[in-house]
Short mmCIF file of C-alpha atoms in Angstrom, two decimals:
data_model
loop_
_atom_site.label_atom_id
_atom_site.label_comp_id
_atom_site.label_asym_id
_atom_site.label_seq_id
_atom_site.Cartn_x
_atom_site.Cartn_y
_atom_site.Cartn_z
CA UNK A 1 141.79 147.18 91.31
CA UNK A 2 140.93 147.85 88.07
CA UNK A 3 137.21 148.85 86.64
CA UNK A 4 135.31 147.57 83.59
CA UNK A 5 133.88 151.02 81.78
CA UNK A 6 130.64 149.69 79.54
CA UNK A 7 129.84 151.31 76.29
CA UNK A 8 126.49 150.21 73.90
CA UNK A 9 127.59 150.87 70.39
CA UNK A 10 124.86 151.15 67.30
CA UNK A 11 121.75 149.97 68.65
CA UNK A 12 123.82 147.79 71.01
CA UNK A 13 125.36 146.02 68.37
CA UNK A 14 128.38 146.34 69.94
CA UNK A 15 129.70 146.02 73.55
CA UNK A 16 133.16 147.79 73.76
CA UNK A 17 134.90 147.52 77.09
CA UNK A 18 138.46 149.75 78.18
CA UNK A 19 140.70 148.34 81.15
CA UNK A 20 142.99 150.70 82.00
CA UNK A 21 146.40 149.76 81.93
CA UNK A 22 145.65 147.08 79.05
CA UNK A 23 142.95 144.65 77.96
CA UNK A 24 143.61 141.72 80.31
CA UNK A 25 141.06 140.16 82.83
CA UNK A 26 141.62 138.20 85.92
CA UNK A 27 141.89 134.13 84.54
CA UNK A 28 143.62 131.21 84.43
CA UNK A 29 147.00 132.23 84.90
CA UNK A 30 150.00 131.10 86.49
CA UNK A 31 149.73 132.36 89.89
CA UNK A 32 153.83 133.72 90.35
CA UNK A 33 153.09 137.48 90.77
CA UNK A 34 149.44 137.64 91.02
CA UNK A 35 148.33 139.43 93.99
CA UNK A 36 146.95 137.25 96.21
CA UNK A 37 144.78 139.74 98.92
CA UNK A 38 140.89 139.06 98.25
CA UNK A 39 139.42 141.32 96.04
CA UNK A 40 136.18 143.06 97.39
CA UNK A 41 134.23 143.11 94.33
CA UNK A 42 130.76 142.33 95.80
CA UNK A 43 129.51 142.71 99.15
CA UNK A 44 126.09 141.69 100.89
CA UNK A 45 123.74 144.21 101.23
CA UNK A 46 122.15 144.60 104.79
CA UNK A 47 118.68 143.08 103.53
CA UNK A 48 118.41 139.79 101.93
CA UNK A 49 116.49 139.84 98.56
CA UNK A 50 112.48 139.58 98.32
CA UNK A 51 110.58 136.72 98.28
CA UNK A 52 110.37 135.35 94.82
CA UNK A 53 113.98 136.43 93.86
CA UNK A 54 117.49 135.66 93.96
CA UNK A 55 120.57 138.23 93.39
CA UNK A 56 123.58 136.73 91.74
CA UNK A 57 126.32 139.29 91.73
CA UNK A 58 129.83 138.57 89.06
CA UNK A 59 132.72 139.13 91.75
CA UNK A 60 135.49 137.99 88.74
CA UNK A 61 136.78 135.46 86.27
CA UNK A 62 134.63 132.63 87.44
CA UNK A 63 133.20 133.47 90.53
CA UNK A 64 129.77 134.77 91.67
CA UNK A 65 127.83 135.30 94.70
CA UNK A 66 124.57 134.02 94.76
CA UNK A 67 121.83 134.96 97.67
CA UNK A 68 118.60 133.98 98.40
CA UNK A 69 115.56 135.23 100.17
CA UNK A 70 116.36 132.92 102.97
CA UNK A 71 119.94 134.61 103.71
CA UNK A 72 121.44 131.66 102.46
CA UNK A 73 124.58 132.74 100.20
CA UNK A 74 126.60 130.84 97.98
CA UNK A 75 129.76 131.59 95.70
CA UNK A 76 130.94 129.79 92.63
CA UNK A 77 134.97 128.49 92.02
CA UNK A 78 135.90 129.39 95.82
CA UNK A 79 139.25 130.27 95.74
CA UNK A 80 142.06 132.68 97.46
CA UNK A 81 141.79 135.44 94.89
CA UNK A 82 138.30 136.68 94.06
CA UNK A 83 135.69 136.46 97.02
CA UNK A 84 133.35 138.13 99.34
CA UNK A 85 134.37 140.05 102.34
CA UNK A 86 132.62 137.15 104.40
CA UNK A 87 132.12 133.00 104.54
CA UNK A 88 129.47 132.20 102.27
CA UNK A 89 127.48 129.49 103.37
CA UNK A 90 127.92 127.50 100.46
CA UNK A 91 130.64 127.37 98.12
CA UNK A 92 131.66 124.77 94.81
CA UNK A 93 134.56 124.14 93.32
CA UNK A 94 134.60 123.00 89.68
CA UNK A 95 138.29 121.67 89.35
CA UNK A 96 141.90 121.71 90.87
CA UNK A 97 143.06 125.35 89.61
CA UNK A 98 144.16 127.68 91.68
CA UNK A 99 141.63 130.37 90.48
CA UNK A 100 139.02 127.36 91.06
CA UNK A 101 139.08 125.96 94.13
CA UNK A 102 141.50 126.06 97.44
CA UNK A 103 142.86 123.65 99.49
CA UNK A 104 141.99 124.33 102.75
CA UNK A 105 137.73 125.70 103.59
CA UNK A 106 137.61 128.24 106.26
CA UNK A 107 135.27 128.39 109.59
CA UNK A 108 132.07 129.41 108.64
CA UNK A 109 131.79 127.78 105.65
CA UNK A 110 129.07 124.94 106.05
CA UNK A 111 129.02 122.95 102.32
CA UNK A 112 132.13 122.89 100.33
CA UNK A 113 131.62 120.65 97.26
CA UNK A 114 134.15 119.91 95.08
CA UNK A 115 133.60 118.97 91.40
CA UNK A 116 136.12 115.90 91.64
CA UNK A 117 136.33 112.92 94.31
CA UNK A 118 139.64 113.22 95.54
CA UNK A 119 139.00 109.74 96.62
CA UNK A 120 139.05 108.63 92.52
CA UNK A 121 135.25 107.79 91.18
CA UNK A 122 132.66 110.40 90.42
CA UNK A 123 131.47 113.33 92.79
CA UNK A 124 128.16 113.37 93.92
CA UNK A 125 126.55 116.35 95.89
CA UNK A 126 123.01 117.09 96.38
CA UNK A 127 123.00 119.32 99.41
CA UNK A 128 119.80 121.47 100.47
CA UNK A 129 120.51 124.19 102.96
CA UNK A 130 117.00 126.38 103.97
CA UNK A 131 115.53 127.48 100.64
CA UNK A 132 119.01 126.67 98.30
CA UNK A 133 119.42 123.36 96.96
CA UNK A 134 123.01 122.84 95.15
CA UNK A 135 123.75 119.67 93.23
CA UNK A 136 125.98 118.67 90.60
CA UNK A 137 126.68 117.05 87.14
CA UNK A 138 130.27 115.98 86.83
CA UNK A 139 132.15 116.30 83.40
CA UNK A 140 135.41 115.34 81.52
CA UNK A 141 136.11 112.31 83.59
CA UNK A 142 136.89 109.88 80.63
CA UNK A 143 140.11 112.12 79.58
CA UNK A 144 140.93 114.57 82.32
CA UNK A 145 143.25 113.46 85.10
CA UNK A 146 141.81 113.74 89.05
CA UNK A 147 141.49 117.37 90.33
CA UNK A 148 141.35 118.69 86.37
CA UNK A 149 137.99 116.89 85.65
CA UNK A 150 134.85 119.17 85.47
CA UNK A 151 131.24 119.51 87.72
CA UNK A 152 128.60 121.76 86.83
CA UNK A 153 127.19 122.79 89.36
CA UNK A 154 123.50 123.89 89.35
CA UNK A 155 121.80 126.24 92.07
CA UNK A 156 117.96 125.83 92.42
CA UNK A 157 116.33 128.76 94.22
CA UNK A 158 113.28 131.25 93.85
CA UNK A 159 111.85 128.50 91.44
CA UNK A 160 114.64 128.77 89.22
CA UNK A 161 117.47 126.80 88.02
CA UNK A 162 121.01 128.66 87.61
CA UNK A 163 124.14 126.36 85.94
CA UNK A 164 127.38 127.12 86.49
CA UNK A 165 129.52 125.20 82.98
CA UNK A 166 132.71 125.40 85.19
CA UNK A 167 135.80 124.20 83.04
CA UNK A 168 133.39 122.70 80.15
CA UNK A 169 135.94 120.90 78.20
CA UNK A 170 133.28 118.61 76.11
CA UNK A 171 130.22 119.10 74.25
CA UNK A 172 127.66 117.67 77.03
CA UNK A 173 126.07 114.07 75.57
CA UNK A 174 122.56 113.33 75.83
CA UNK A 175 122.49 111.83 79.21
CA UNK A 176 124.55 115.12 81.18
CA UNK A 177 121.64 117.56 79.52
CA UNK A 178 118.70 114.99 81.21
CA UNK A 179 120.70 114.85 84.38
CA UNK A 180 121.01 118.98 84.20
CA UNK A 181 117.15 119.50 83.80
CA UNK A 182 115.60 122.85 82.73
CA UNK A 183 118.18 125.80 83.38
CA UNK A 184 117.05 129.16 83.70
CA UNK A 185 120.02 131.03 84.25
CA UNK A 186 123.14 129.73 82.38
CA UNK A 187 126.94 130.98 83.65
CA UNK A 188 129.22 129.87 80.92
CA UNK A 189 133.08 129.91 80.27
CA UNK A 190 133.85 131.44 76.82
CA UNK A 191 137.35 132.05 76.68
CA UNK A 192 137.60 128.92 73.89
CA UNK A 193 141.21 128.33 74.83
CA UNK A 194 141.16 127.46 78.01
CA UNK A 195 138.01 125.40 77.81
CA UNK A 196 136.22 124.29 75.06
CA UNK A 197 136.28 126.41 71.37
CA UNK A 198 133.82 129.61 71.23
CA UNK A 199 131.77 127.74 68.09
CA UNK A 200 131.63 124.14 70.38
CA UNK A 201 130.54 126.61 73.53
CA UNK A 202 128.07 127.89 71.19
CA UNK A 203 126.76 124.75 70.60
CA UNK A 204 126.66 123.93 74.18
CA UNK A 205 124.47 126.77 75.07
CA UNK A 206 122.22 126.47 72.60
CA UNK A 207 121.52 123.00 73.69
CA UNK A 208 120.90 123.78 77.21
CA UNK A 209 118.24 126.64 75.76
CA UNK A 210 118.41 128.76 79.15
CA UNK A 211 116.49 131.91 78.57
CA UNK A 212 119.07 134.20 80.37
CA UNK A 213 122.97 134.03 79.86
CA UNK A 214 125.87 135.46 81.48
CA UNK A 215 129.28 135.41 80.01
CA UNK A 216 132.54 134.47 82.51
CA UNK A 217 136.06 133.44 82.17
CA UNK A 218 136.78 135.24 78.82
CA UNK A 219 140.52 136.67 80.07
CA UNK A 220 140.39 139.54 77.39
CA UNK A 221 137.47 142.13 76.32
CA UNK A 222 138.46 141.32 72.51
CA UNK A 223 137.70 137.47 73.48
CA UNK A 224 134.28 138.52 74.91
CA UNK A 225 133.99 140.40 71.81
CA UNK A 226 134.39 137.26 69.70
CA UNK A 227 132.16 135.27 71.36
CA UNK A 228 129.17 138.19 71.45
CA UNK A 229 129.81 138.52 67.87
CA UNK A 230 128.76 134.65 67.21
CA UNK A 231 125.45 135.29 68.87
CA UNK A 232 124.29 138.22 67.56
CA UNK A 233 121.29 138.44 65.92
CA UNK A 234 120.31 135.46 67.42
CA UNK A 235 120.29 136.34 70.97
CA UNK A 236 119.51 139.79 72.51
CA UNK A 237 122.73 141.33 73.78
CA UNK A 238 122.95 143.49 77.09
CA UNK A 239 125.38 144.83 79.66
CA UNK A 240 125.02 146.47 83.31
CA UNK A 241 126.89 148.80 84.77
CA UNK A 242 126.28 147.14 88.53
CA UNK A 243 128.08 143.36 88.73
CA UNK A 244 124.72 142.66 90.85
CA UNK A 245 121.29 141.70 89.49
CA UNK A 246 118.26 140.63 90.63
CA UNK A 247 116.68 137.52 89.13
CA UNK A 248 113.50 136.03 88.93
CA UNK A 249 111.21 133.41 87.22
CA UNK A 250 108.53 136.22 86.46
CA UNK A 251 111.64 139.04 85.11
CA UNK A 252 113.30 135.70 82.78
CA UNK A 253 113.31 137.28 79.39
CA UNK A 254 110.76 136.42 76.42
CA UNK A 255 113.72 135.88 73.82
CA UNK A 256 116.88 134.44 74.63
CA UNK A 257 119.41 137.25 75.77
CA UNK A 258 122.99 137.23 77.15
CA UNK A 259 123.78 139.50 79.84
CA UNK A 260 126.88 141.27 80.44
CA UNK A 261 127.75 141.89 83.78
CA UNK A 262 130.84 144.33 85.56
CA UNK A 263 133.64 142.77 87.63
CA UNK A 264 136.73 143.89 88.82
#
């Protein structure tokens, strides 16, 4: 398993990161060759968080664990790859890719939502579980074929809203930024190959005007690079050294700021 090493570069200007063995990051690959045993990125620490707060930890690619102050836990893009060392009680599925969903859910898992009707039509979720309410806004049905079409899903807990973009492949219209709401917390894709271009991403984000965002799915640390670069000065720039943070509506930051986290 490899390990992300962090540097802050000239007033933190720049964020360099070093992979050993090269530059790639877990993504949207062919699967042929990849290893296929979980990776144990993230694990659940023996207490859940405080009241008031939610910890979202980055366990790879596009996948984070999310836990309240309930116990509930929930993990973005389930899949066979990058997960827990337990059943999350909740877990989405943005599309049919092999680093984005699976085919078959296993025992213990109580909500699995996928971001496509495999029944043709649009997906529709809206699930509460104890103090986590998960719901979704599907995307890219007009050109994508079933399974490849798009759901953000969006996570409302401790009084705040966190989006997951998925597999944004479109600049969201008028009517999918209503039906998202205020978003606190934004996770977005910004590889701008695989999804949508770094400069339309851009776009995207700064229509959605969440206070806090997170960076996933960027394959290579000169692609995170890029994108970082089209926001500076504009946005405050950090990284952490632990893939885990605590989040809450009282600790959302002043000015908008991206936040780098760790993942293996």
């Amino acid at each position: 398993m490899r390990r992300v090493a962090r540097t802050l570069v000239a007033f933190a200007a720049v964020i360099v990161f070093a992979l050993p063995g090269g530059t790639k990051a877990a993504g949207c690959l062919p699967v042929a060759g990849i290893d296929a045993t979980p990776h144990r990125a993230a694990y659940r620490i023996a207490e859940a968080p405080a009241a008031g707060t939610v910890a979202l930890t980055f366990l790879g690619h596009a996948s984070f664990l999310i836990e309240s102050a309930g116990g509930v836990t929930a993990v973005t893009d389930w899949n066979a790859i990058v997960r827990p060392p337990f059943p999350p009680d909740i877990v989405t599925m943005n599309n049919a890719h092999p680093m984005h969903y699976v085919t078959t859910v296993e025992p213990g898992i109580r909500y699995a939502l996928r971001g496509w009707n495999p029944e043709g039509g649009l997906p529709h979720h809206d699930v509460t579980y104890r103090d986590m309410r998960v719901r979704n806004v599907p995307t890219n049905y007009d050109e994508a074929p079933l399974g490849r079409a798009n759901s953000i899903f969006i996570f409302e807990v401790a009084e705040l809203c966190i989006a997951h973009l998925g597999h944004l492949h479109k600049i969201l219209s008028n009517e999918e930024l209503g039906a998202l709401g205020q978003v606190d917390v934004l996770l977005a894709p910004v590889d701008g190959a695989y999804t949508i271009d770094q400069d339309a991403m851009v776009q995207v984000i700064d229509s959605i005007g969440a206070p806090l965002l997170i960076p996933m799915h960027y394959f290579t640390l000169d692609t995170l690079a890029r994108f970082l670069d089209r926001l500076r000065g504009r946005y405050v720039i950090k990284a952490s050294d632990n893939p885990r943070v605590l989040l809450s509506r009282e600790a959302l930051p002043k000015t908008r700021e991206v936040l780098v986290l760790p993942g293996d």
